[in-house]
Coordinates of C-alpha atoms and ligand atoms in Angstrom, one line a residue:
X1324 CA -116.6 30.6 -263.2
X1325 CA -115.2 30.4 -266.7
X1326 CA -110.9 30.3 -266.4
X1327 CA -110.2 32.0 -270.1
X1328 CA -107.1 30.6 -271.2
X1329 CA -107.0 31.1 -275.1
X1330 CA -106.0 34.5 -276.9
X1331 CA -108.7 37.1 -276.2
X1332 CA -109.5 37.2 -280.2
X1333 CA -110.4 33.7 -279.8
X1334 CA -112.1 33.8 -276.3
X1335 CA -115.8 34.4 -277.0
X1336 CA -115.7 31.8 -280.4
X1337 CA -113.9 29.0 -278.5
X1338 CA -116.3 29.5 -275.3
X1339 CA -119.2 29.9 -278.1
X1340 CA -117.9 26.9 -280.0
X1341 CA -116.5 24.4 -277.9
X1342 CA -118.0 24.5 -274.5
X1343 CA -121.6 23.5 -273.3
X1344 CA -123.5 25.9 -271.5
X1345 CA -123.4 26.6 -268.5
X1346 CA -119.3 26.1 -268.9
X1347 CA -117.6 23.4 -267.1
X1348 CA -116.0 24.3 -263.5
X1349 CA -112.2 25.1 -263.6
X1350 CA -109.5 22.0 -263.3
X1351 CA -109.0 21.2 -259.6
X1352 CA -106.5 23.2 -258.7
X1353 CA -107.1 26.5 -260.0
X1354 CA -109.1 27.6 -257.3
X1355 CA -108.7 27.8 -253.4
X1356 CA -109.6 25.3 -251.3
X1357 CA -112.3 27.8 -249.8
X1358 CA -113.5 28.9 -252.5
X1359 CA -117.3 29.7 -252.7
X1360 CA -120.0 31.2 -255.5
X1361 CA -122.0 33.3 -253.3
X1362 CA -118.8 34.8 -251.1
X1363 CA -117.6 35.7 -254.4
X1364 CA -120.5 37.2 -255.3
X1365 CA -119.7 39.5 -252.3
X1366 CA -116.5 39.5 -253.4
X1367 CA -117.3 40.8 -256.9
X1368 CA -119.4 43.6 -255.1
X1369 CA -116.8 45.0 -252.6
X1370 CA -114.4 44.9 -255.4
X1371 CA -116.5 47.1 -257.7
X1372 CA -117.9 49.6 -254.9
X1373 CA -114.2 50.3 -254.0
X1374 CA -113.7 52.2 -257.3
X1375 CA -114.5 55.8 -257.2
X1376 CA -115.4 56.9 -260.6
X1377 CA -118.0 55.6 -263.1
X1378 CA -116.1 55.2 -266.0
X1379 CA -113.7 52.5 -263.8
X1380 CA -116.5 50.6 -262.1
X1381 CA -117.9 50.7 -265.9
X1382 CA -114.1 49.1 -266.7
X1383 CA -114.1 46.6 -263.3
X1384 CA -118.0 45.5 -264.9
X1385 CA -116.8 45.1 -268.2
X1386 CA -113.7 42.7 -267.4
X1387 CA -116.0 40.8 -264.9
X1388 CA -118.2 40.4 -268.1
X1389 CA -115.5 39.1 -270.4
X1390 CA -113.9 36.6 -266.9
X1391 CA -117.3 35.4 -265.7
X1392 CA -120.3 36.4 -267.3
X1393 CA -122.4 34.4 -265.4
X1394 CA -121.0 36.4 -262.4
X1395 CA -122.0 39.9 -264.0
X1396 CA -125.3 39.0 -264.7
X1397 CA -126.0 38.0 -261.0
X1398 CA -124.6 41.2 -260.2
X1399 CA -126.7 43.4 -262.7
X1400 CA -129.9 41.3 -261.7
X1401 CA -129.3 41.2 -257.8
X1402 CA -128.2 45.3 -257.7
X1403 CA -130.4 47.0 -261.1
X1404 CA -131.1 49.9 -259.4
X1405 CA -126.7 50.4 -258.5
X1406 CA -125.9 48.9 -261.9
X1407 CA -128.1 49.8 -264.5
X1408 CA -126.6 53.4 -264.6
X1409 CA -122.8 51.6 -264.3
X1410 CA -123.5 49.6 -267.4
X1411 CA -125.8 51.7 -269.7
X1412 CA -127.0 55.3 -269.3
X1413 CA -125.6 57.8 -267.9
X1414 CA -122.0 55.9 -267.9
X1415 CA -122.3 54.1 -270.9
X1416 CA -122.2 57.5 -272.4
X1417 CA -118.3 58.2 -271.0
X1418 CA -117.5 54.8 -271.7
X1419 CA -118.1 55.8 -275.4
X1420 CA -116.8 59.4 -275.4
X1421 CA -113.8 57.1 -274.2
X1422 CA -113.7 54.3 -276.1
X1423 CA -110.8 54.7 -278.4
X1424 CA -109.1 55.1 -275.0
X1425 CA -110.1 52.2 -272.8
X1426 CA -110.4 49.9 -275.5
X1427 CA -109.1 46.4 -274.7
X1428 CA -110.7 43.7 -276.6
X1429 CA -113.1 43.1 -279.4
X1430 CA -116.8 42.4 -278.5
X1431 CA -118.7 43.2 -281.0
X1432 CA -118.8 43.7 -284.9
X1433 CA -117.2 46.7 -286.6
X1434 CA -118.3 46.2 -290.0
X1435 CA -116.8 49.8 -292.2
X1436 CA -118.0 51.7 -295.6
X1437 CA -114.4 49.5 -296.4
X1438 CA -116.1 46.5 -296.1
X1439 CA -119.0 47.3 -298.8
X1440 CA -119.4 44.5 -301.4
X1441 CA -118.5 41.8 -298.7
X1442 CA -120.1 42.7 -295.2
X1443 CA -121.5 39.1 -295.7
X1444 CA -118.0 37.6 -295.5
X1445 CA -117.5 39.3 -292.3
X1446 CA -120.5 38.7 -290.4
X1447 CA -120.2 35.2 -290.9
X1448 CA -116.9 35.7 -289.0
X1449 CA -119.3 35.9 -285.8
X1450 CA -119.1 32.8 -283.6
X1451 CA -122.6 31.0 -283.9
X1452 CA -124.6 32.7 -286.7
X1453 CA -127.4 30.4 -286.2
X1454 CA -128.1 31.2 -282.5
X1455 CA -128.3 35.0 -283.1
X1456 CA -131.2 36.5 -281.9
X1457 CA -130.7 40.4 -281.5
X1458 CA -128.7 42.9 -282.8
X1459 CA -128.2 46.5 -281.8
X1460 CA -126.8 48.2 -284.9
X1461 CA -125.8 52.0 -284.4
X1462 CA -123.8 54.3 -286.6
X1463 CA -122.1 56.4 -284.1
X1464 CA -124.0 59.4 -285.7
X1465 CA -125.8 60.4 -282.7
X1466 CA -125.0 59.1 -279.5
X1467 CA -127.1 59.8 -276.5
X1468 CA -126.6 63.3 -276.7
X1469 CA -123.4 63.6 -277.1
X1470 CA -123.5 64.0 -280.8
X1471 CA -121.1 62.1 -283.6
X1472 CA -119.0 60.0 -282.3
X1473 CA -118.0 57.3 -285.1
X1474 CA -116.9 54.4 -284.3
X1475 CA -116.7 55.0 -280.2
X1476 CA -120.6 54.4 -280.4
X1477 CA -119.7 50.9 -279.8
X1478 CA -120.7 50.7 -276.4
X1479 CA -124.0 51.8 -276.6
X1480 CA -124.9 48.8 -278.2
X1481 CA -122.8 46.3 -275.6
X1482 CA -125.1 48.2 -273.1
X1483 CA -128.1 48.0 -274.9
X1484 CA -127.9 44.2 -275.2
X1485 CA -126.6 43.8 -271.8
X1486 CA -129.9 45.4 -271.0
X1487 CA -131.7 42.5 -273.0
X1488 CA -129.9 39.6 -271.2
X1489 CA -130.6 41.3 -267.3
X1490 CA -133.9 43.0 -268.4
X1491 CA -135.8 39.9 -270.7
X1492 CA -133.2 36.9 -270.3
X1493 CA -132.2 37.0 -274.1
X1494 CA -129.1 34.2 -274.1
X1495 CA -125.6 36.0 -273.7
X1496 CA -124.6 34.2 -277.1
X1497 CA -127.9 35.6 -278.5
X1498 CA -126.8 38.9 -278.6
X1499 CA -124.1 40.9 -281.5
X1500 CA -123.3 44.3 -280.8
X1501 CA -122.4 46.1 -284.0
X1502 CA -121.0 49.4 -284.5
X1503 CA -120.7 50.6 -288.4
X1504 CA -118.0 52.8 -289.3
X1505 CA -119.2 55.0 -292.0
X1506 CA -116.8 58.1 -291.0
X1507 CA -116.9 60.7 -288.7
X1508 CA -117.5 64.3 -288.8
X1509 CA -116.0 65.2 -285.3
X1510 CA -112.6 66.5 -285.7
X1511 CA -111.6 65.9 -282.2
X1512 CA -111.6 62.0 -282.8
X1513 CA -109.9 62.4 -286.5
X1514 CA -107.3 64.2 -285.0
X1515 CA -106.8 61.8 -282.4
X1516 CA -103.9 59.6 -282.8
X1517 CA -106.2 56.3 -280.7
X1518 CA -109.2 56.8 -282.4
X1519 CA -110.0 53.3 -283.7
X1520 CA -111.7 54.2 -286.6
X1521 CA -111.5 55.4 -290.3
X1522 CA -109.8 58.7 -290.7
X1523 CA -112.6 60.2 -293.0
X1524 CA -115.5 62.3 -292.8
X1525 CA -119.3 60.3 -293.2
X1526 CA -119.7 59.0 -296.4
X1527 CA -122.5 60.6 -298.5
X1528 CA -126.3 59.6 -298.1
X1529 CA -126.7 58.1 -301.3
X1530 CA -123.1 55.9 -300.5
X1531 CA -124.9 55.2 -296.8
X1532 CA -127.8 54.3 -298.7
X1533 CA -126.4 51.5 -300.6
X1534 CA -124.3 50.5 -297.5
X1535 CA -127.6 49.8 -295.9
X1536 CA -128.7 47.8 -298.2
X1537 CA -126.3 45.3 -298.3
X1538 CA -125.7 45.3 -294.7
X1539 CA -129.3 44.8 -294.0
X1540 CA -129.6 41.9 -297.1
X1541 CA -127.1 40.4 -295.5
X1542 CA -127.4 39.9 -291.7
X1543 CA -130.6 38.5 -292.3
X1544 CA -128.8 36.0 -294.4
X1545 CA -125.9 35.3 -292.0
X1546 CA -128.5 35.3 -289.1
X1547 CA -131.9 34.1 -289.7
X1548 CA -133.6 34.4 -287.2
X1549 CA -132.4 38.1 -285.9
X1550 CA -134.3 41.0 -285.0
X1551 CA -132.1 43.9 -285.6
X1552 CA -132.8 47.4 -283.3
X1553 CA -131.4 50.4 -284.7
X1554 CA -130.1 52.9 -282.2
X1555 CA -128.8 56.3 -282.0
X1556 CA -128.6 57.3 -285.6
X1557 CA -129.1 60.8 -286.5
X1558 CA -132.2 61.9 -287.2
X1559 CA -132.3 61.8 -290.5
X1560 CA -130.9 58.5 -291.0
X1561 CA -132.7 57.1 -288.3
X1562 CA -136.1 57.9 -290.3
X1563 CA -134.9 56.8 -293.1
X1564 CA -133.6 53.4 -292.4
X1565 CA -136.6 52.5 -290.6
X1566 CA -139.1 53.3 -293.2
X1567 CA -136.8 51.6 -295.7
X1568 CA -136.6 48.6 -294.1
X1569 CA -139.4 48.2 -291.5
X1570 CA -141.9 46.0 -294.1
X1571 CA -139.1 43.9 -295.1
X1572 CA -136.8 43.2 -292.0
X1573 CA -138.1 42.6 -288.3
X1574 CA -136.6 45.9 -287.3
X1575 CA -137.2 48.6 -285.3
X1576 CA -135.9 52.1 -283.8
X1577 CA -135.5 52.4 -280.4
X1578 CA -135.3 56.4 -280.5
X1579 CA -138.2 56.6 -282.7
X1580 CA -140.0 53.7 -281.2
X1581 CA -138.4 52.5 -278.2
X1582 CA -138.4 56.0 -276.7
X1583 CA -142.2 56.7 -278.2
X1584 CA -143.6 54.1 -276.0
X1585 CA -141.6 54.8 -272.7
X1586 CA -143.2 58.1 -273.2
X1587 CA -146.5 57.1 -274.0
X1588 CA -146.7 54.7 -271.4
X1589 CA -145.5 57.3 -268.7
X1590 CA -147.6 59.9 -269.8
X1591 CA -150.8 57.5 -269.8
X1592 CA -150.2 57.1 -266.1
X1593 CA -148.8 60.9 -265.3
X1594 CA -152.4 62.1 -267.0
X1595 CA -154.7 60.5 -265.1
X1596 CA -153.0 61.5 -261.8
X1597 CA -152.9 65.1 -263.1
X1598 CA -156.5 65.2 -264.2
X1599 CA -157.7 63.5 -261.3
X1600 CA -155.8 66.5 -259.8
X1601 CA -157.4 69.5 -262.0
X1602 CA -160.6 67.5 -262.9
X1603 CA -159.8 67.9 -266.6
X1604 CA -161.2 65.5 -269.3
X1605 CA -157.7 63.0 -270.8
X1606 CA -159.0 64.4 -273.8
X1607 CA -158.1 68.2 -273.2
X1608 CA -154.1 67.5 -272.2
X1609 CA -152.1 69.7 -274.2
X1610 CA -148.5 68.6 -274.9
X1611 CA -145.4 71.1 -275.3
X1612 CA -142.0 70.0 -276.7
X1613 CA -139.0 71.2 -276.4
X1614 CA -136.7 69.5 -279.3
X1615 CA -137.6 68.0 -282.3
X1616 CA -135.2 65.7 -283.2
X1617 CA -135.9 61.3 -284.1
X1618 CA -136.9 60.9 -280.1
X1619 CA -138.7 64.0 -280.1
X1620 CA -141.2 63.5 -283.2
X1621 CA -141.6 60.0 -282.3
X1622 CA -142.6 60.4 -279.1
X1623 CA -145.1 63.1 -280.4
X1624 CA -146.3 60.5 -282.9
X1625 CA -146.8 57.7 -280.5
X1626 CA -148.5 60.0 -277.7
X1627 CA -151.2 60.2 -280.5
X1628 CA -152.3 57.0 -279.5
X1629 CA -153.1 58.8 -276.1
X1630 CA -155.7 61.4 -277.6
X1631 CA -156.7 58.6 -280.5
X1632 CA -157.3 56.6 -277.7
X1633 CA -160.2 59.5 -275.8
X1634 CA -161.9 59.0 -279.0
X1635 CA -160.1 62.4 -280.9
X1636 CA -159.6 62.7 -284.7
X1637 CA -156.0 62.6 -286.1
X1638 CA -156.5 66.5 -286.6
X1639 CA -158.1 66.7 -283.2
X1640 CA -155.3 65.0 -281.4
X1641 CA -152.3 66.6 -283.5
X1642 CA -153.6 70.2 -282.5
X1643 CA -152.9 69.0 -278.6
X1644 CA -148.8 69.2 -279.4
X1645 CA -146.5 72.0 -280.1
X1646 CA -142.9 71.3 -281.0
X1647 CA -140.1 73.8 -280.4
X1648 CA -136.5 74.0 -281.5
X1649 CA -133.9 76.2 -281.5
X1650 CA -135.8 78.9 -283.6
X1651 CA -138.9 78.6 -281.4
X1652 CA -142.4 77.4 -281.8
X1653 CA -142.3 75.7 -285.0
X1654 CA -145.2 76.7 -287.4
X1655 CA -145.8 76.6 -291.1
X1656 CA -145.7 80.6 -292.0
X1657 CA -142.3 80.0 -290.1
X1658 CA -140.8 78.9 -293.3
X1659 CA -138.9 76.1 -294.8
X1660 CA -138.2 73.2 -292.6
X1661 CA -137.0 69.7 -292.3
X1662 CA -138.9 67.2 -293.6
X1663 CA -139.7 65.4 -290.2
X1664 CA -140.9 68.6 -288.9
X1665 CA -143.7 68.8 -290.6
X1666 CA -146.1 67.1 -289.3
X1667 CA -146.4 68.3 -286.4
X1668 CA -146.0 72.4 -287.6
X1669 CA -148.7 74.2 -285.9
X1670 CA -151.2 75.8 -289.1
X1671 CA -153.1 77.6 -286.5
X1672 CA -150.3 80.2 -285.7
X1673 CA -149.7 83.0 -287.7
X1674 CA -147.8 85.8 -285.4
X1675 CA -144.6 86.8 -285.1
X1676 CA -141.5 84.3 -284.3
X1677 CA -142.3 83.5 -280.7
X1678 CA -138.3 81.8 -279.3
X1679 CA -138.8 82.5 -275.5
X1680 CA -140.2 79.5 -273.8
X1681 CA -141.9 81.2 -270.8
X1682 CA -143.6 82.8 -273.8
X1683 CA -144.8 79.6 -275.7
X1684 CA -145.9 78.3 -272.6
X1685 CA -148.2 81.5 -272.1
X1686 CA -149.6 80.8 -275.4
X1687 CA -149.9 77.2 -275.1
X1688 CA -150.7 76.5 -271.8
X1689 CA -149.6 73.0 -271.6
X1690 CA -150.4 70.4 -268.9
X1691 CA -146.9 68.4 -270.0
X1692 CA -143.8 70.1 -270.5
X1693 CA -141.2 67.4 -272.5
X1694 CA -137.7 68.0 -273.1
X1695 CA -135.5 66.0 -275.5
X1696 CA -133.2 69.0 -276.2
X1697 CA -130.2 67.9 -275.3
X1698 CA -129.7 71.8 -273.6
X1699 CA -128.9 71.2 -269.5
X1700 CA -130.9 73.5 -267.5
X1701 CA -133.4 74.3 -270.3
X1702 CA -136.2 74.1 -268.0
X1703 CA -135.4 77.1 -265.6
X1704 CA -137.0 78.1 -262.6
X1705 CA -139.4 80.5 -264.2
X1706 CA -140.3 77.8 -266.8
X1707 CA -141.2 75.2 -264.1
X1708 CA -143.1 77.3 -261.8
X1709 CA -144.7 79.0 -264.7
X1710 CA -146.0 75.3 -265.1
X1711 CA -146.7 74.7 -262.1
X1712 CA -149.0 78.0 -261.7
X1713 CA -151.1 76.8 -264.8
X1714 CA -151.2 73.1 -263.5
X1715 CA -151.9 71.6 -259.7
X1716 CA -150.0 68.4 -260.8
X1717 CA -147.8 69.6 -264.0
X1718 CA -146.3 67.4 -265.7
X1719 CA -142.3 67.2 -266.7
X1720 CA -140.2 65.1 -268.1
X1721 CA -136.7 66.1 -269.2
X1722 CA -135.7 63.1 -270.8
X1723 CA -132.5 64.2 -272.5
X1724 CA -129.5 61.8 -271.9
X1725 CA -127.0 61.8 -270.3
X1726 CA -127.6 63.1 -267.0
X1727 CA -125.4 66.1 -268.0
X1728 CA -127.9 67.3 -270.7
X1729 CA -131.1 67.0 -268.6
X1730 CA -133.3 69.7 -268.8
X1731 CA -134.3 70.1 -265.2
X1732 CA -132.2 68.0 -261.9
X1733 CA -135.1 66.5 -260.1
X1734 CA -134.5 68.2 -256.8
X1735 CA -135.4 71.3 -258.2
X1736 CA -138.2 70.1 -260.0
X1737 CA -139.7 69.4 -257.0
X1738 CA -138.7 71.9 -254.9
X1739 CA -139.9 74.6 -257.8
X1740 CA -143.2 73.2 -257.5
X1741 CA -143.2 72.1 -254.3
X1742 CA -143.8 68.4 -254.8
X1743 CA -146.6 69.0 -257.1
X1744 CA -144.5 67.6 -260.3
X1745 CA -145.2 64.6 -261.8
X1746 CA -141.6 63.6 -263.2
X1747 CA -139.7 61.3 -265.5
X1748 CA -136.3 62.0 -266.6
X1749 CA -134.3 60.0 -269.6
X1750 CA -131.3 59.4 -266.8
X1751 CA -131.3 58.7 -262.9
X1752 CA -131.9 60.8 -260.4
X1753 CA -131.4 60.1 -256.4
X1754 CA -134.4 60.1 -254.5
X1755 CA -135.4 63.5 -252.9
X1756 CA -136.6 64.3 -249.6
X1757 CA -139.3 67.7 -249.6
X1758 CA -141.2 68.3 -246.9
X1759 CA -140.2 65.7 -244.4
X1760 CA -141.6 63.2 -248.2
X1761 CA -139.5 61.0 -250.0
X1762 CA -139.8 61.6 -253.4
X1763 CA -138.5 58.6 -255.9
X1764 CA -137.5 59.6 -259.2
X1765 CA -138.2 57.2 -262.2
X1766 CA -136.8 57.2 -265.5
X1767 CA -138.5 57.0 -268.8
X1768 CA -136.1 55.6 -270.4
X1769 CA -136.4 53.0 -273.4
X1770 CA -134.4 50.6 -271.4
X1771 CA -138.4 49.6 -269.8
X1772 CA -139.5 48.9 -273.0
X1773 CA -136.8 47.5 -275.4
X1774 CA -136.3 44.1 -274.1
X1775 CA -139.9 43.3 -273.9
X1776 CA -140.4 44.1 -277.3
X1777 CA -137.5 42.8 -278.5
X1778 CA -138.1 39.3 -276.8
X1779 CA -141.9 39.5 -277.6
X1780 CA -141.2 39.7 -281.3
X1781 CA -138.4 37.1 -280.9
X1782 CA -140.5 34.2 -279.7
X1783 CA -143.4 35.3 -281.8
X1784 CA -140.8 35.2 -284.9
X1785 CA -142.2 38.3 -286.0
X1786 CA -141.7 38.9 -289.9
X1787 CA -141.6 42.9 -289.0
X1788 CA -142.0 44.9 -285.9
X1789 CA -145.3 46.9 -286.9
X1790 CA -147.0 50.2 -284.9
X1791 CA -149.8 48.1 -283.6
X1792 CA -146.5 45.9 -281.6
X1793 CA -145.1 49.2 -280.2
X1794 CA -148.4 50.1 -278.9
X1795 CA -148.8 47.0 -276.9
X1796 CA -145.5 47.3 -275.9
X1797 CA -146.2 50.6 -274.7
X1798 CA -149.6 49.9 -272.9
X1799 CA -148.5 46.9 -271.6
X1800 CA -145.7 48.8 -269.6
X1801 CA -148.4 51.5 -268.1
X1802 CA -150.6 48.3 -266.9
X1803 CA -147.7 46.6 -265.3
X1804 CA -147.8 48.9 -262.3
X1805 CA -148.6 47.1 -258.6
X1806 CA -151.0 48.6 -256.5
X1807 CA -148.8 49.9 -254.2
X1808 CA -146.9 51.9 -257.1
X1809 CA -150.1 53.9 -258.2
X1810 CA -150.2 54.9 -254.3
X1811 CA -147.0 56.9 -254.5
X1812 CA -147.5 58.8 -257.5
X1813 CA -145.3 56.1 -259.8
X1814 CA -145.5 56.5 -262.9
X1815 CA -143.2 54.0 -264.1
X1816 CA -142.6 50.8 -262.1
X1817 CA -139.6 50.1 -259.9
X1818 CA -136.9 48.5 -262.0
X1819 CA -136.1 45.6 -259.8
X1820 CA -139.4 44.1 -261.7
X1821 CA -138.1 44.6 -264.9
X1822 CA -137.8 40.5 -266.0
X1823 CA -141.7 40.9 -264.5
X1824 CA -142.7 43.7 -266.5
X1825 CA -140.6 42.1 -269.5
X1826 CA -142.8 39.0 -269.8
X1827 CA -145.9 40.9 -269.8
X1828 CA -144.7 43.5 -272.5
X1829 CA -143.4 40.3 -274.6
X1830 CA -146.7 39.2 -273.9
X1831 CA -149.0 41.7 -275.1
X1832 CA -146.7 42.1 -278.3
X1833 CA -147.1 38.2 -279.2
X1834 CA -150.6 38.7 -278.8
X1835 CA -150.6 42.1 -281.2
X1836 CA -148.2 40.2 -283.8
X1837 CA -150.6 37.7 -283.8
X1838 CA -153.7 39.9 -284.4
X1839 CA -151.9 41.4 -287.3
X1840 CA -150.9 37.9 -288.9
X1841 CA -146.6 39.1 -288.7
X1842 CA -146.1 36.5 -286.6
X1843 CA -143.9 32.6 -287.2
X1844 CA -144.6 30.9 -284.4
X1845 CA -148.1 29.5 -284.9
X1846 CA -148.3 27.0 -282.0
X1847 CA -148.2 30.0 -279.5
X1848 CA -151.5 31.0 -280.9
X1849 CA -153.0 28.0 -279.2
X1850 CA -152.1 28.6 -275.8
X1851 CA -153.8 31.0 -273.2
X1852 CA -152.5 34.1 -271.8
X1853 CA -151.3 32.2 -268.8
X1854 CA -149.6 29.5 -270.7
X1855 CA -147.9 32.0 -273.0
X1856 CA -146.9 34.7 -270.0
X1857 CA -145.6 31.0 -268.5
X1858 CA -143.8 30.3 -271.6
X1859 CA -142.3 33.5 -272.0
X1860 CA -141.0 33.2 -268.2
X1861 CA -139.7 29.7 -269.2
X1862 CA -137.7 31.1 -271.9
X1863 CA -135.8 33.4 -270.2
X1864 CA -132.1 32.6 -269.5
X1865 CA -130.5 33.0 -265.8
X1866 CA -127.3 33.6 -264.9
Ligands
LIG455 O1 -129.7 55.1 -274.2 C1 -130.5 55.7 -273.5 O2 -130.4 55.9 -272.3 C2 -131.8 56.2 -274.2 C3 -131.6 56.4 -275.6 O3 -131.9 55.5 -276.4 C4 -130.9 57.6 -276.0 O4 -130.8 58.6 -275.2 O5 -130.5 57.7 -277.2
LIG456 MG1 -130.7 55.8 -278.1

């Protein structure tokens, strides 16, 4: 129980500063004579399941946080399943549509396109430099999918990190949320006399550019040993940034990368149980997207590890996925395009504009229907039974966030194909009875892969976060399922494992850093994979 008694600008440095870790108890006196941990602990609970909405048990959470950390992360450990979607997605996403509104105290870094030519000056205002270890850096550009929403992204990078201290046990005072304020171009918040940041619109890419630079130069000179995560960028930016920097920082995108290997990893599992179904060859699934956006492409980029690994050529596994967009199948005789587009535009199509998905899906025939639109309900009943009659076990995963933009509600996924679906959304869903069957819905979500990545490349000191790392990552989660979870269809495993599953991701990254010579910390190389996953474990903070 830390009492805070300074001014909250000063809290987190003087606790950071002066006191050991764990903090001392309070002064005799300051609590009740009955006072206990674990009744509080109860305590704590009642008092967050009497609020009603998210958005105030996200407020009630947060406070707790800021009081008695050690508190919330007993909390978030002991109830994941209640908390995770309190904390982080779906109601992280109204925290920051609200954030200019509910705003009480600083915790993070807001570092603005004001600060250019001495960002360094004011991340070395952050309590601690030296202990750093991870940093979620978002722009606002492109949160969840709620769009632009400047400086209100903040919270998806509190989340984020809260994520890493539950999910891998990454130090509280590890951690520095940072929100940069390069402008927005939503109206709505420059209009609005709370918003906390810069009246302006974005700032040019060229003037971004250069911000990057020096913002990136410098936190890995305030913090040296800091991975930084990039998150919710637009998709353009988020490209950018992590090609720019990704051989010279340890860096990586979760959209891009984070949400590639959730995918992956899910679909590994979700094609075996559908082709043990049909009794079609791994090598034959064919993939349709809908929305091609940063999470879209890189998922379609990492789930070419799926057909690279059946033994297909690059050309051989790229001609397995279709992308659409708002204009339909995207193909080259289509015309001009964005850049990241590209790749993935189908050569072998040369008909007329074809926008109606029951229609691609005629033409395609897909065994996995994906959805990171961002367009609620795109996934209609005609589209998932049409799936369902070219598939005995289709496969479906609308993974647009938050729960609002979903694609397809779970229920009626399952009742439109009669249980047959093999499902993953991006937010969660209750559990569904069909048929007298319990059906539990699990989410492929980045939050399964993130922290084990993110501590893997910690401990190995990575130099850079490199493809072969993500794979592991990724691989690593579709091997961490029990027994009993491949029994009921699972795809992903429960999230009550996820310090488990964390250790064995972090695990099979060390070992892929180390293959590819990026890693620092030589002296792991010596120990086996029991030491290591034991060292890992050690590492690991608890509340
Ligand atoms: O935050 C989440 O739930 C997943 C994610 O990265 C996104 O939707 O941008
Ligand atoms: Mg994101």
């Amino acid at each position: 129980m830390t009492v805070v008694l300074t001014p909250y600008w000063s809290n987190g440095q003087q606790r950071l500063k002066a006191e050991p870790n764990p903090p001392p108890p309070p002064p005799k006196g300051f609590l009740p004579a009955a006072f206990d941990e674990s009744v509080h602990e109860q305590r704590c609970l009642a008092q967050l399941r009497s609020k009603e909405k998210g958005i105030e048990k996200y407020i009630y959470l947060s406070q707790l946080k800021h009081a008695d950390e050690s508190m919330f992360y007993r909390l978030v450990l002991g109830q994941m399943n209640e908390i995770t979607p309190l904390i982080y997605t779906p109601t992280v996403g109204d925290a920051c549509l609200q954030h200019s509104h509910n705003f009480r105290r600083p915790e993070g870094l807001y570092i603005s396109i004001r600060d250019k030519g001495k960002i360094g000056q004011v991340l070395r205002n952050w309590p601690r430099t030296d202990e750093a270890r991870i940093s979620v850096v978002t722009d606002g550009s492109r949160i969840l999918g709620l769009g632009d929403l400047g400086v209100n992204g903040m919270p998806i990078s509190i989340g984020k990190l809260s994520l890493y201290v539950a999910g891998a046990g990454i130090r509280p005072q590890s951690t520095v949320p940072v929100c940069l304020d390069l402008g927005t171009n939503t109206q709505k918040y420059l209009d609005d006399p709370l918003y906390l940041g810069l009246r302006q619109k974005r700032v040019s890419q060229d003037v971004m550019t250069e911000f990057m630079e020096e913002f990136m130069h410098e936190m890995t000179r305030t913090f040296p040993k800091l991975l930084v995560q990039f998150e919710d960028f637009s998709t353009d930016s988020a490209f950018l940034y992590l090609e720019k920097f990704r051989n010279r920082y340890p860096v990586f995108n979760d959209d891009i990368q984070g949400t590639g290997a959730v995918v992956l990893s899910g679909f590994i599992n979700a094609a075996k149980l559908s082709s043990a179904a049909s009794g079609m060859p791994l090598a034959d699934h064919r993939i349709l997207f809908l929305g091609s956006g940063s999470a879209g492409v890189g998922v379609g980029m990492q789930l070419m590890s799926f057909f690279r690994l059946q033994g297909l050529s690059e050309a051989e596994a790229k001609s397995r996925i279709y992308y659409v967009d708002s204009q339909g199948l995207i193909y080259d005789a289509r015309g001009p395009m964005a850049e990241h587009k590209k790749y993935f535009s189908r050569k072998d199509y040369n008909g007329p504009a074809v926008t109606n998905l029951v229609d691609i899906i005629e033409y395609v025939k897909p065994t996995a229907l994906l959805g990171l639109s961002t367009i609620k309900g795109a996934f209609t009943k005609e589209v998932v039974e049409l799936m369902a009659s070219l598939n005995p076990k289709p496969i479906i995963f609308p993974l647009s966030n938050p729960v609002r933009l979903c694609e397809v509600d779970f229920q009626d996924a399952i009742e439109w194909t009669q249980g047959r679906v093999l499902f993953a959304s991006g937010s969660p869903y209750a559990d569904v009875t069909y048929g007298g069957k319990r059906f539990v819905c699990r989410q492929g979500n980045n939050m399964y892969i993130f922290p084990g990545l993110g501590l893997g490349s910690i401990l190995v000191r990575a130099t850079s976060v490199t493809d072969g790392m993500v794979e592991a990552s990724s691989l690593g989660l579709a091997d961490s399922l029990t027994g009993d979870e491949r029994k009921t269809d699972s795809i992903y495993p429960s999230l009550d494992r996820i310090r488990e599953i964390s250790a064995f991701i972090a695990l099979r990254v060390i070992r892929q850093a180390q293959k590819e010579n990026v890693d620092r910390s030589s002296d792991l190389r010596r120990l086996s994979d029991a030491e290591l996953l034991k060292f890992v474990t050690r590492k690991m903070w608890n509340p």
